[in-house]
Structure formats: C-alpha cells, structure tokens
Amino acid sequence: MLVLYLNRRGFSSINDVDTESETDTESYGFRLDLKEVERVCKVIDELFCLDRNMEADLDECGIDLTHDLIIDVLERYRHARKPAFRFFCCAGQKPGFEHDSSTYNKMMNILAKNRQFETMLSMLEEMGARGALTMDTFIIAIKAFAALKERKKAVGIFDLMKKYKYKAGVDIVNCLLERLLRSRKTSDAVKLFEVMKTKGLLPNVRSYTIMIRECCKQAKMGEAVQYFEEMHDSGCPPDVAVYTCFITGFGNQRRMDMAYRLLKEMQDKGCPPDGHTYNALIKLLTTQRMPDDAMRVYKKMIQAGVQPTIHTFNMMMKSFFQSRNYDMSCAIWEEMTEKGFCPDDVSYTVFIGGLIHLGRSGEACRLLEEMIEKGMKAPQLDYDRFAADFSRAGKPAILEKLARKMKLSGKIEASNIFTRRAKTMKKRVKRKGSFKTYGRCI
C-alpha cells in the first residue's frame, strides 16, 4: 500500500472522476403496436372527460387486454395518475384477466411519482395478498419515501419486507443511502450505514462508493479515507468508481498532484481508468483553465483505447475558447466530427458562444442558422452583443433574417433584440444618407 493522505495507511485506489449516480429516468420502448396503444388511450381520454363507464366501453371496443398492453398504456399516463389508476382498476376487474408483478409495479411507480402514498401502500398489501410482490416493489416504495425525506416511512418498508418474508439485501440499503444523500439527509445516511453493519448486512463496494463519493463532494477527504480503509479491511477491493471519487475530491481541492498520483496507481494496480475517470480529470483541468493539460489527458485517453464522449469534446472546446485559442477550438470541433460524433445542443452553444466572444459573429451566424435548420432549439447566448456586432458592421438584412428565424424557433426575446437593432441601424443609415445643399443637411 502507498503512504498517502495525512500519513494514513495508503489507499491504493483513489480516482479522478465523479461517479455518476443512477438516474430515475427510464428509457422506455413500447412493446406493442403503437396503433393499438393509441386506440386504447383515445377511448380512455374520451370516457374520462365525459365521466362515462369505462369498464363497459372498453368491453364494447373489443380490446384484448394483455400485460404488455397495460404497461404501454400506463406509460402514456405516467404523469396523469387518475386516468391511469382508473384504467388499471378496470383492467383488473375484467373477467379472465389478472394483473401480474409487472403491471402492479408499473402502477406503483406512477403512484409513487405522483405522491399517492396511501394508495401505493394499499396496493402493496394487495400485491402481498395475491403473491405478486417482487423486490422491485419494495425498492419503488423505499425510493418514494426517501425522496421526500420520509426516513421513518422508508425504513418502515423493511418491516413490510419481513412480513412478506423478503430479506432486505445490501442493494436495497444502497438505494436508500443514495436517496437520503440526494435529499441532503447525510446524518441519516451515516446512521443507516452503521445500522446496516450492526444488523449483519455487510456493505459492498457500491455501499462504500456511495459514502466516499458524498465525502469527496463535501471536501471531507479525511472521512473519505476512513471509509476507504474500512472497505479495504473488510476485503472489498476498490474499483474504478472509488478511484474516480477520490480523484475528483482531491482535484476540486486543487490537489492535482494527488489526482495524477492516483491515476498512476490505478494503472499500477491493474485497475485502468475508464471514460468516466478521464472525463472527470479533463473536467477538473478545464474548470481550472488548464486546456493544454486537458488535451494531454485526452491524448492519453485515446492511446489507452478509451473512447471519448461528446461531453469530452464540449469541455475542451469551451476551455480553449475561454483562453481565446480559436485554432485549437476549431481543431477539436474537427476531431469530434472526424470521430463520428454529431454536435449536440451543447456543442453548438459552446462553439457559437465562443465565436461571439472572439468577435467572429459571421461564423457564429452560419452555425446558428445550421443549428436551427437541423431542428435544434436556438441556444441561450449573449444575443445583444451578437446583434451589436452586425449593427456595427452595417448589416440590417442579416439581423432581420435572424429575427425571423429566432421567432420561428421560439426565441421571442432574441428575435426582438435583432429586430430592434435592425430598425436602429436603418434609422442611422437613413440619417447618414441625407443629401446636402450648400453645405447644409436637408
């Protein structure tokens, strides 16, 4: 082990990039023919608006209920719990059809996200009576309560798990830890972590990563090291995510020497940095206005066979524009497109904003038009400065053209700026064009 921070026993796994927490967004793909789903949704909309008997009308439509159809329809109504719940109940009352774990959990998710906790708990009990409970059911409930800082209710779900003979595994505790920390209930998360150990539930690498990441975010590197040492003593080998947390933590304290040392240690210990690690290090360097160092890390990333992301290029472009290095910003844009990346909204915003900052409004205008023509939203930029550049250049036609395009893309304020500038310029040109007679303006 290396001798590292605060003369403590070395932790040979500290790393530079921020580990990304799991998100709540679901990438959803419809399972059935969309026409069938739309037909059902149309019936629901009409019946719900007229407050008619949904059960009878669904029967008359000859809809063949399947679990996949139920899930697809509920997905459409995930933000409208009343029609979703009514349809769910109607489907459950239809002879020959019975909800399974997948449809129940889908409805549980909708109730949880709409904060219908009493109904959610009643449904959980109903699922228990019908033998439809799964571990996902309990996770949905725990996440819902923890998100609203209802720690006691979240912990109470563990009692329900015992009632239905489900053993609370470390993955569920990890889920609750993350939710508590997102809700800024750090002390509750620390207590839960300790309770987990006293109950005989051993934390895994993910558990320690969650706690270490939070300590690094709060710049409590001493506590982060303590968790690392505990993890090492328990026999959990550190992984890339743990290293990345530490690299980010030290980097944010401008301890780049430690960040680089950890990067080397990762490689020496057979735990090579991944894309998250490299991106985290590049982010640290670009944030500290060190674009040349970020470029060196990027080259190491490519040499190691690790693929960059669009975010990698966006960060470096922004950093070089901030240092007024137009040529390098353009080189990165070209590198990005050569590697097969299509510029996203952020790419265009960074590049256009950088061009405006450097006074290259003509190029910025071409890219802005290209962006709008691709169907992208016009970005948030310093449109007043942008318009002023064209105004000084005496180009009212360009301003009017941009005003029309901005209006069509929904940027009314930007459109108004361009329109005002164009009108002001025309008035100024008109005054300058007044002809003279006998040395006097007429």
Coordinates of C-alpha atoms in Angstrom, one line a residue, residues 8-442:
R8 CA -2.5 7.3 6.9
R9 CA -2.1 3.8 5.6
G10 CA -2.2 4.0 1.8
F11 CA -5.3 3.5 -0.1
S12 CA -4.3 2.3 -3.5
S13 CA -7.5 3.3 -5.1
I14 CA -8.3 6.9 -5.4
N15 CA -9.5 8.4 -8.6
D16 CA -10.3 11.5 -10.5
V17 CA -13.7 11.4 -11.9
D18 CA -17.1 11.8 -10.4
T19 CA -19.1 8.6 -10.4
E20 CA -22.5 9.2 -11.8
S21 CA -25.4 8.2 -9.6
E22 CA -28.2 6.2 -11.0
T23 CA -30.9 8.3 -12.6
D24 CA -34.6 7.9 -12.3
T25 CA -35.3 8.4 -16.0
E26 CA -36.4 5.3 -17.7
S27 CA -35.5 4.6 -21.3
Y28 CA -38.8 3.2 -22.4
G29 CA -39.5 1.3 -25.6
F30 CA -43.1 0.4 -26.4
R31 CA -43.8 -3.3 -26.6
L32 CA -46.8 -3.4 -28.8
D33 CA -48.1 -1.9 -32.0
L34 CA -48.5 1.9 -31.2
K35 CA -51.8 2.0 -33.1
E36 CA -53.3 -0.4 -30.6
V37 CA -52.0 1.6 -27.7
E38 CA -53.3 4.9 -29.2
R39 CA -56.7 3.3 -29.8
V40 CA -57.0 2.4 -26.1
C41 CA -55.7 5.8 -25.0
K42 CA -58.2 7.6 -27.2
V43 CA -61.0 5.6 -25.6
I44 CA -59.7 6.4 -22.1
D45 CA -59.4 10.1 -22.9
E46 CA -63.0 10.3 -24.2
L47 CA -64.5 8.3 -21.4
F48 CA -62.6 10.1 -18.7
C49 CA -63.6 13.5 -20.0
L50 CA -67.3 12.5 -20.2
D51 CA -67.1 10.6 -16.9
R52 CA -68.7 7.6 -18.5
N53 CA -68.5 3.9 -17.6
M54 CA -65.0 3.0 -18.7
E55 CA -65.5 -0.8 -18.0
A56 CA -68.5 -1.1 -20.3
D57 CA -67.0 1.0 -23.1
L58 CA -63.7 -0.9 -23.0
D59 CA -65.6 -4.1 -23.4
E60 CA -67.6 -2.8 -26.3
C61 CA -64.4 -1.8 -28.1
G62 CA -63.3 -5.4 -28.1
I63 CA -59.9 -4.6 -26.6
D64 CA -57.9 -7.7 -25.9
L65 CA -56.1 -6.9 -22.6
T66 CA -52.6 -8.2 -22.2
H67 CA -49.9 -7.3 -19.6
D68 CA -47.8 -5.7 -22.3
L69 CA -50.7 -3.5 -23.4
I70 CA -51.5 -2.5 -19.8
I71 CA -47.8 -1.4 -19.3
D72 CA -47.7 0.5 -22.6
V73 CA -50.9 2.4 -21.8
L74 CA -49.8 3.2 -18.2
E75 CA -46.6 4.5 -19.7
R76 CA -48.6 7.0 -21.7
Y77 CA -50.4 8.1 -18.5
R78 CA -47.4 8.1 -16.2
H79 CA -48.0 11.8 -15.3
A80 CA -51.7 11.5 -15.1
R81 CA -52.4 9.2 -12.2
K82 CA -56.3 9.5 -12.2
P83 CA -56.9 8.0 -15.7
A84 CA -54.0 5.6 -15.2
F85 CA -55.4 4.3 -11.9
R86 CA -59.0 4.1 -13.3
F87 CA -57.8 2.1 -16.3
F88 CA -55.7 -0.1 -14.1
C89 CA -58.6 -0.9 -11.8
C90 CA -61.0 -1.5 -14.8
A91 CA -58.5 -3.9 -16.3
G92 CA -58.2 -5.8 -13.1
Q93 CA -62.0 -6.3 -12.9
K94 CA -62.3 -7.8 -16.4
P95 CA -63.1 -11.5 -16.3
G96 CA -60.2 -13.7 -17.3
F97 CA -57.6 -11.1 -16.7
E98 CA -55.4 -10.7 -13.6
H99 CA -52.6 -8.2 -13.0
D100 CA -49.1 -9.6 -12.6
S101 CA -46.0 -8.2 -10.9
S102 CA -45.0 -6.2 -14.0
T103 CA -48.3 -4.3 -14.3
Y104 CA -48.6 -3.8 -10.5
N105 CA -45.1 -2.4 -10.3
K106 CA -45.8 0.0 -13.2
M107 CA -48.8 1.3 -11.4
M108 CA -46.8 1.5 -8.2
N109 CA -44.3 3.7 -9.9
I110 CA -46.9 6.1 -11.2
L111 CA -48.5 6.4 -7.7
A112 CA -45.1 6.9 -6.1
K113 CA -44.1 9.6 -8.5
N114 CA -47.4 11.4 -8.0
R115 CA -47.0 11.1 -4.2
Q116 CA -50.1 8.9 -3.7
F117 CA -48.6 7.1 -0.8
E118 CA -51.7 5.7 0.9
T119 CA -52.9 4.2 -2.4
M120 CA -49.4 2.9 -3.0
L121 CA -49.2 1.1 0.3
S122 CA -52.7 -0.3 -0.1
M123 CA -51.6 -1.7 -3.5
L124 CA -48.5 -3.1 -1.9
E125 CA -50.7 -5.0 0.6
E126 CA -53.0 -6.2 -2.2
M127 CA -49.9 -7.5 -4.1
G128 CA -48.8 -9.3 -1.0
A129 CA -52.2 -11.0 -0.7
R130 CA -52.1 -12.1 -4.3
G131 CA -48.4 -13.2 -4.2
A132 CA -47.4 -10.6 -6.8
L133 CA -44.7 -8.8 -4.7
T134 CA -41.2 -8.6 -6.0
M135 CA -38.0 -6.9 -4.7
D136 CA -38.7 -4.1 -7.2
T137 CA -42.0 -3.3 -5.4
F138 CA -40.2 -2.6 -2.2
I139 CA -37.5 -0.6 -3.9
I140 CA -40.1 1.6 -5.5
A141 CA -41.7 2.3 -2.1
I142 CA -38.4 3.0 -0.4
K143 CA -37.3 5.4 -3.1
A144 CA -40.6 7.3 -3.0
F145 CA -40.4 7.9 0.8
A146 CA -36.6 8.6 0.8
A147 CA -37.0 11.2 -2.0
L148 CA -39.4 13.2 0.3
K149 CA -37.1 12.8 3.3
E150 CA -39.6 10.4 5.0
R151 CA -36.9 8.4 6.6
K152 CA -39.1 6.6 9.1
K153 CA -41.6 5.5 6.5
A154 CA -38.8 4.4 4.2
V155 CA -37.2 2.3 6.9
G156 CA -40.8 1.0 7.7
I157 CA -40.8 -0.7 4.3
F158 CA -38.1 -3.0 5.7
D159 CA -40.7 -4.2 8.3
L160 CA -43.1 -5.0 5.5
M161 CA -40.4 -7.0 3.8
K162 CA -40.1 -9.1 6.9
K163 CA -43.8 -9.6 7.0
Y164 CA -43.8 -11.0 3.5
K165 CA -40.6 -13.0 4.1
Y166 CA -38.4 -10.9 1.9
K167 CA -34.8 -10.4 3.1
A168 CA -33.5 -6.8 2.8
G169 CA -30.4 -7.1 0.8
V170 CA -27.5 -4.7 0.5
D171 CA -28.8 -3.4 -2.8
I172 CA -31.9 -2.1 -1.2
V173 CA -29.9 -0.4 1.5
N174 CA -27.7 1.2 -1.1
C175 CA -30.8 2.5 -2.8
L176 CA -31.9 4.1 0.4
L177 CA -28.5 5.5 1.1
E178 CA -28.4 7.2 -2.2
R179 CA -31.9 8.7 -1.8
L180 CA -31.1 10.0 1.7
L181 CA -27.9 11.7 0.4
R182 CA -29.7 13.2 -2.5
S183 CA -32.2 14.7 -0.1
R184 CA -29.3 16.0 2.0
K185 CA -30.0 13.8 4.9
T186 CA -26.4 13.0 5.5
S187 CA -26.6 12.2 9.2
D188 CA -29.5 9.7 8.5
A189 CA -27.4 8.1 5.7
V190 CA -24.4 7.7 8.1
K191 CA -26.7 6.2 10.8
L192 CA -28.2 3.8 8.3
F193 CA -24.8 2.7 7.1
E194 CA -23.8 1.9 10.7
V195 CA -27.1 0.1 11.4
M196 CA -26.6 -2.0 8.3
K197 CA -23.4 -3.3 9.7
T198 CA -24.8 -4.0 13.2
K199 CA -27.6 -5.9 11.6
G200 CA -25.1 -8.2 10.0
L201 CA -25.6 -6.8 6.5
L202 CA -22.1 -6.3 5.1
P203 CA -21.6 -3.2 2.9
N204 CA -20.3 -3.9 -0.6
V205 CA -18.1 -1.8 -2.9
R206 CA -21.2 0.1 -4.0
S207 CA -22.1 1.0 -0.4
Y208 CA -18.6 2.3 0.2
T209 CA -18.5 4.2 -3.1
I210 CA -21.8 6.0 -2.2
M211 CA -20.4 7.1 1.2
I212 CA -16.9 8.0 -0.3
R213 CA -18.5 10.0 -3.1
E214 CA -20.5 12.1 -0.7
C215 CA -17.5 12.8 1.5
C216 CA -15.5 13.9 -1.6
K217 CA -18.3 16.1 -2.7
Q218 CA -18.3 17.8 0.7
A219 CA -14.5 18.1 0.7
K220 CA -14.2 15.8 3.7
M221 CA -11.3 13.9 2.4
G222 CA -10.3 12.6 5.9
E223 CA -13.7 10.9 6.3
A224 CA -13.5 9.5 2.8
V225 CA -10.1 8.0 3.6
Q226 CA -11.6 6.4 6.7
Y227 CA -14.3 4.7 4.6
F228 CA -11.7 3.6 2.2
E229 CA -9.6 2.0 4.9
E230 CA -12.7 0.3 6.3
M231 CA -13.5 -1.0 2.9
H232 CA -10.0 -2.4 2.5
D233 CA -10.1 -4.1 5.9
S234 CA -13.4 -5.7 5.1
G235 CA -11.9 -7.3 2.0
C236 CA -13.6 -5.2 -0.7
P237 CA -11.2 -4.3 -3.4
P238 CA -11.6 -0.7 -4.7
D239 CA -12.9 -0.3 -8.2
V240 CA -12.7 2.4 -10.9
A241 CA -15.6 4.3 -9.4
V242 CA -13.9 4.6 -6.0
Y243 CA -10.7 5.9 -7.6
T244 CA -12.7 8.4 -9.6
C245 CA -14.4 9.8 -6.5
F246 CA -11.1 10.4 -4.8
I247 CA -9.5 12.0 -7.9
T248 CA -12.5 14.3 -8.2
G249 CA -12.3 15.1 -4.5
F250 CA -8.6 16.0 -4.5
G251 CA -8.8 17.7 -7.8
N252 CA -11.6 20.0 -6.5
Q253 CA -9.2 21.0 -3.7
R254 CA -6.6 21.8 -6.4
R255 CA -4.5 18.8 -5.3
M256 CA -3.8 17.8 -8.9
D257 CA -0.5 16.2 -7.8
M258 CA -2.6 13.7 -5.8
A259 CA -5.0 13.2 -8.6
Y260 CA -2.2 12.3 -11.0
R261 CA -0.7 10.0 -8.4
L262 CA -3.9 8.2 -8.1
L263 CA -4.3 7.9 -11.8
K264 CA -0.9 6.2 -12.0
E265 CA -1.8 4.0 -9.0
M266 CA -4.9 2.8 -10.8
Q267 CA -2.8 1.6 -13.7
D268 CA -0.2 0.0 -11.5
K269 CA -2.8 -1.9 -9.6
G270 CA -4.4 -3.3 -12.7
C271 CA -7.5 -1.0 -12.4
P272 CA -7.2 1.1 -15.6
P273 CA -9.1 4.3 -15.7
D274 CA -12.3 4.3 -17.8
G275 CA -14.1 7.0 -19.7
H276 CA -15.7 8.5 -16.5
T277 CA -12.3 8.8 -15.0
Y278 CA -10.7 10.5 -17.9
N279 CA -13.7 12.8 -18.3
A280 CA -13.6 13.7 -14.7
L281 CA -9.9 14.6 -14.9
I282 CA -10.5 16.6 -18.1
K283 CA -13.3 18.5 -16.3
L284 CA -11.1 19.3 -13.4
L285 CA -8.4 20.7 -15.7
T286 CA -10.8 22.7 -17.9
T287 CA -12.5 24.1 -14.9
Q288 CA -9.1 25.3 -13.6
R289 CA -8.4 26.9 -17.0
M290 CA -5.7 24.4 -18.0
P291 CA -6.7 23.4 -21.6
D292 CA -3.3 22.2 -22.6
D293 CA -3.1 19.8 -19.7
A294 CA -6.7 18.6 -20.6
M295 CA -5.5 18.0 -24.1
R296 CA -2.6 15.9 -22.9
V297 CA -5.0 13.8 -20.8
Y298 CA -7.3 13.4 -23.9
K299 CA -4.3 12.1 -25.9
K300 CA -3.6 9.5 -23.1
M301 CA -7.2 8.6 -23.2
I302 CA -7.1 7.8 -26.9
Q303 CA -3.8 6.0 -26.6
A304 CA -5.3 3.8 -23.9
G305 CA -8.1 2.8 -26.3
V306 CA -10.8 4.6 -24.2
Q307 CA -13.5 6.2 -26.3
P308 CA -14.3 9.9 -25.6
T309 CA -17.8 11.2 -25.4
I310 CA -19.5 14.3 -26.8
H311 CA -19.0 15.7 -23.3
T312 CA -15.3 15.3 -23.6
F313 CA -15.1 17.5 -26.7
N314 CA -17.5 20.1 -25.4
M315 CA -15.5 20.6 -22.2
M316 CA -12.2 21.1 -24.2
M317 CA -13.7 23.4 -26.8
K318 CA -15.1 25.6 -24.0
S319 CA -11.8 25.7 -22.2
F320 CA -9.8 26.7 -25.4
F321 CA -12.4 29.4 -26.2
Q322 CA -12.0 30.8 -22.7
S323 CA -8.3 31.1 -23.3
R324 CA -9.1 32.8 -26.7
N325 CA -7.4 29.9 -28.6
Y326 CA -9.6 29.9 -31.8
D327 CA -7.4 27.5 -33.7
M328 CA -7.5 24.7 -31.0
S329 CA -11.2 25.1 -30.6
C330 CA -11.7 24.6 -34.3
A331 CA -9.3 21.6 -34.3
I332 CA -11.3 19.9 -31.5
W333 CA -14.6 20.5 -33.4
E334 CA -13.0 18.8 -36.5
E335 CA -11.7 16.0 -34.3
M336 CA -15.1 15.5 -32.9
T337 CA -16.8 15.2 -36.3
E338 CA -14.0 13.0 -37.7
K339 CA -14.6 10.5 -34.9
G340 CA -18.2 10.3 -35.9
F341 CA -19.8 12.5 -33.2
C342 CA -22.7 14.7 -34.3
P343 CA -22.5 18.1 -32.5
D344 CA -25.3 18.3 -29.9
D345 CA -27.0 21.4 -28.5
V346 CA -24.2 22.0 -26.0
S347 CA -21.6 21.7 -28.7
Y348 CA -23.3 24.4 -30.8
T349 CA -23.9 26.6 -27.8
V350 CA -20.2 26.4 -26.7
F351 CA -18.9 27.0 -30.2
I352 CA -21.3 29.8 -31.2
G353 CA -20.8 31.5 -27.8
G354 CA -17.0 31.2 -28.2
L355 CA -17.1 32.7 -31.7
I356 CA -19.2 35.6 -30.5
H357 CA -16.8 36.2 -27.6
L358 CA -13.9 36.4 -30.0
G359 CA -15.8 38.8 -32.3
R360 CA -16.3 36.3 -35.1
S361 CA -20.0 36.9 -35.5
G362 CA -20.2 36.0 -39.2
E363 CA -19.1 32.4 -38.4
A364 CA -21.4 32.3 -35.4
C365 CA -24.3 33.3 -37.6
R366 CA -23.7 30.5 -40.1
L367 CA -23.5 27.9 -37.2
L368 CA -26.6 29.4 -35.6
E369 CA -28.5 29.0 -38.9
E370 CA -27.2 25.5 -39.3
M371 CA -28.4 24.6 -35.8
I372 CA -31.9 26.0 -36.4
E373 CA -32.2 24.3 -39.7
K374 CA -31.4 20.9 -38.0
G375 CA -34.4 21.5 -35.8
M376 CA -32.5 22.3 -32.7
K377 CA -33.6 25.0 -30.3
A378 CA -31.8 28.3 -30.5
P379 CA -29.4 28.4 -27.6
Q380 CA -29.1 30.9 -24.7
L381 CA -26.4 33.3 -25.9
D382 CA -25.4 37.0 -25.5
Y383 CA -27.7 38.0 -28.3
D384 CA -27.4 41.7 -27.5
R385 CA -23.6 41.5 -28.2
F386 CA -24.2 39.3 -31.2
A387 CA -26.7 41.8 -32.7
A388 CA -24.4 44.7 -31.8
D389 CA -21.6 43.2 -34.0
F390 CA -23.8 43.1 -37.0
S391 CA -25.1 46.5 -36.2
R392 CA -21.6 48.0 -36.2
A393 CA -20.9 46.2 -39.5
G394 CA -24.0 47.8 -41.1
K395 CA -25.8 44.6 -42.0
P396 CA -29.5 45.1 -41.2
A397 CA -30.6 42.3 -43.6
I398 CA -28.8 39.7 -41.5
L399 CA -30.4 41.0 -38.3
E400 CA -33.8 40.8 -39.9
K401 CA -33.2 37.3 -41.2
L402 CA -32.0 36.2 -37.7
A403 CA -35.0 37.9 -36.1
R404 CA -37.4 35.8 -38.3
K405 CA -35.6 32.6 -37.6
M406 CA -35.4 33.2 -33.8
K407 CA -39.2 33.9 -33.8
L408 CA -39.9 30.7 -35.5
S409 CA -37.7 28.8 -33.1
G410 CA -39.5 30.3 -30.1
K411 CA -36.7 32.7 -29.0
I412 CA -39.0 35.7 -28.9
E413 CA -36.7 37.8 -26.7
A414 CA -33.7 37.2 -29.0
S415 CA -35.9 38.0 -32.1
N416 CA -36.9 41.3 -30.5
I417 CA -33.3 42.2 -29.9
F418 CA -32.4 41.6 -33.6
T419 CA -35.5 43.5 -34.8
R420 CA -34.7 46.5 -32.6
R421 CA -31.1 46.5 -33.7
A422 CA -32.1 46.3 -37.4
K423 CA -34.6 49.2 -37.0
T424 CA -32.0 51.3 -35.2
M425 CA -29.4 50.6 -37.9
K426 CA -31.8 51.6 -40.7
K427 CA -32.6 54.9 -39.0
R428 CA -28.9 55.6 -38.6
V429 CA -28.2 54.8 -42.2
K430 CA -31.2 56.9 -43.3
R431 CA -29.8 59.9 -41.3
K432 CA -26.3 59.5 -42.8
G433 CA -27.9 59.3 -46.3
S434 CA -29.5 62.8 -46.0
F435 CA -28.2 64.8 -49.0
K436 CA -26.6 68.2 -48.6
T437 CA -27.2 71.5 -50.3
Y438 CA -24.9 74.4 -49.8
G439 CA -23.1 72.6 -47.1
R440 CA -26.3 72.1 -45.0
C441 CA -28.3 68.9 -44.5
I442 CA -31.9 68.9 -45.8

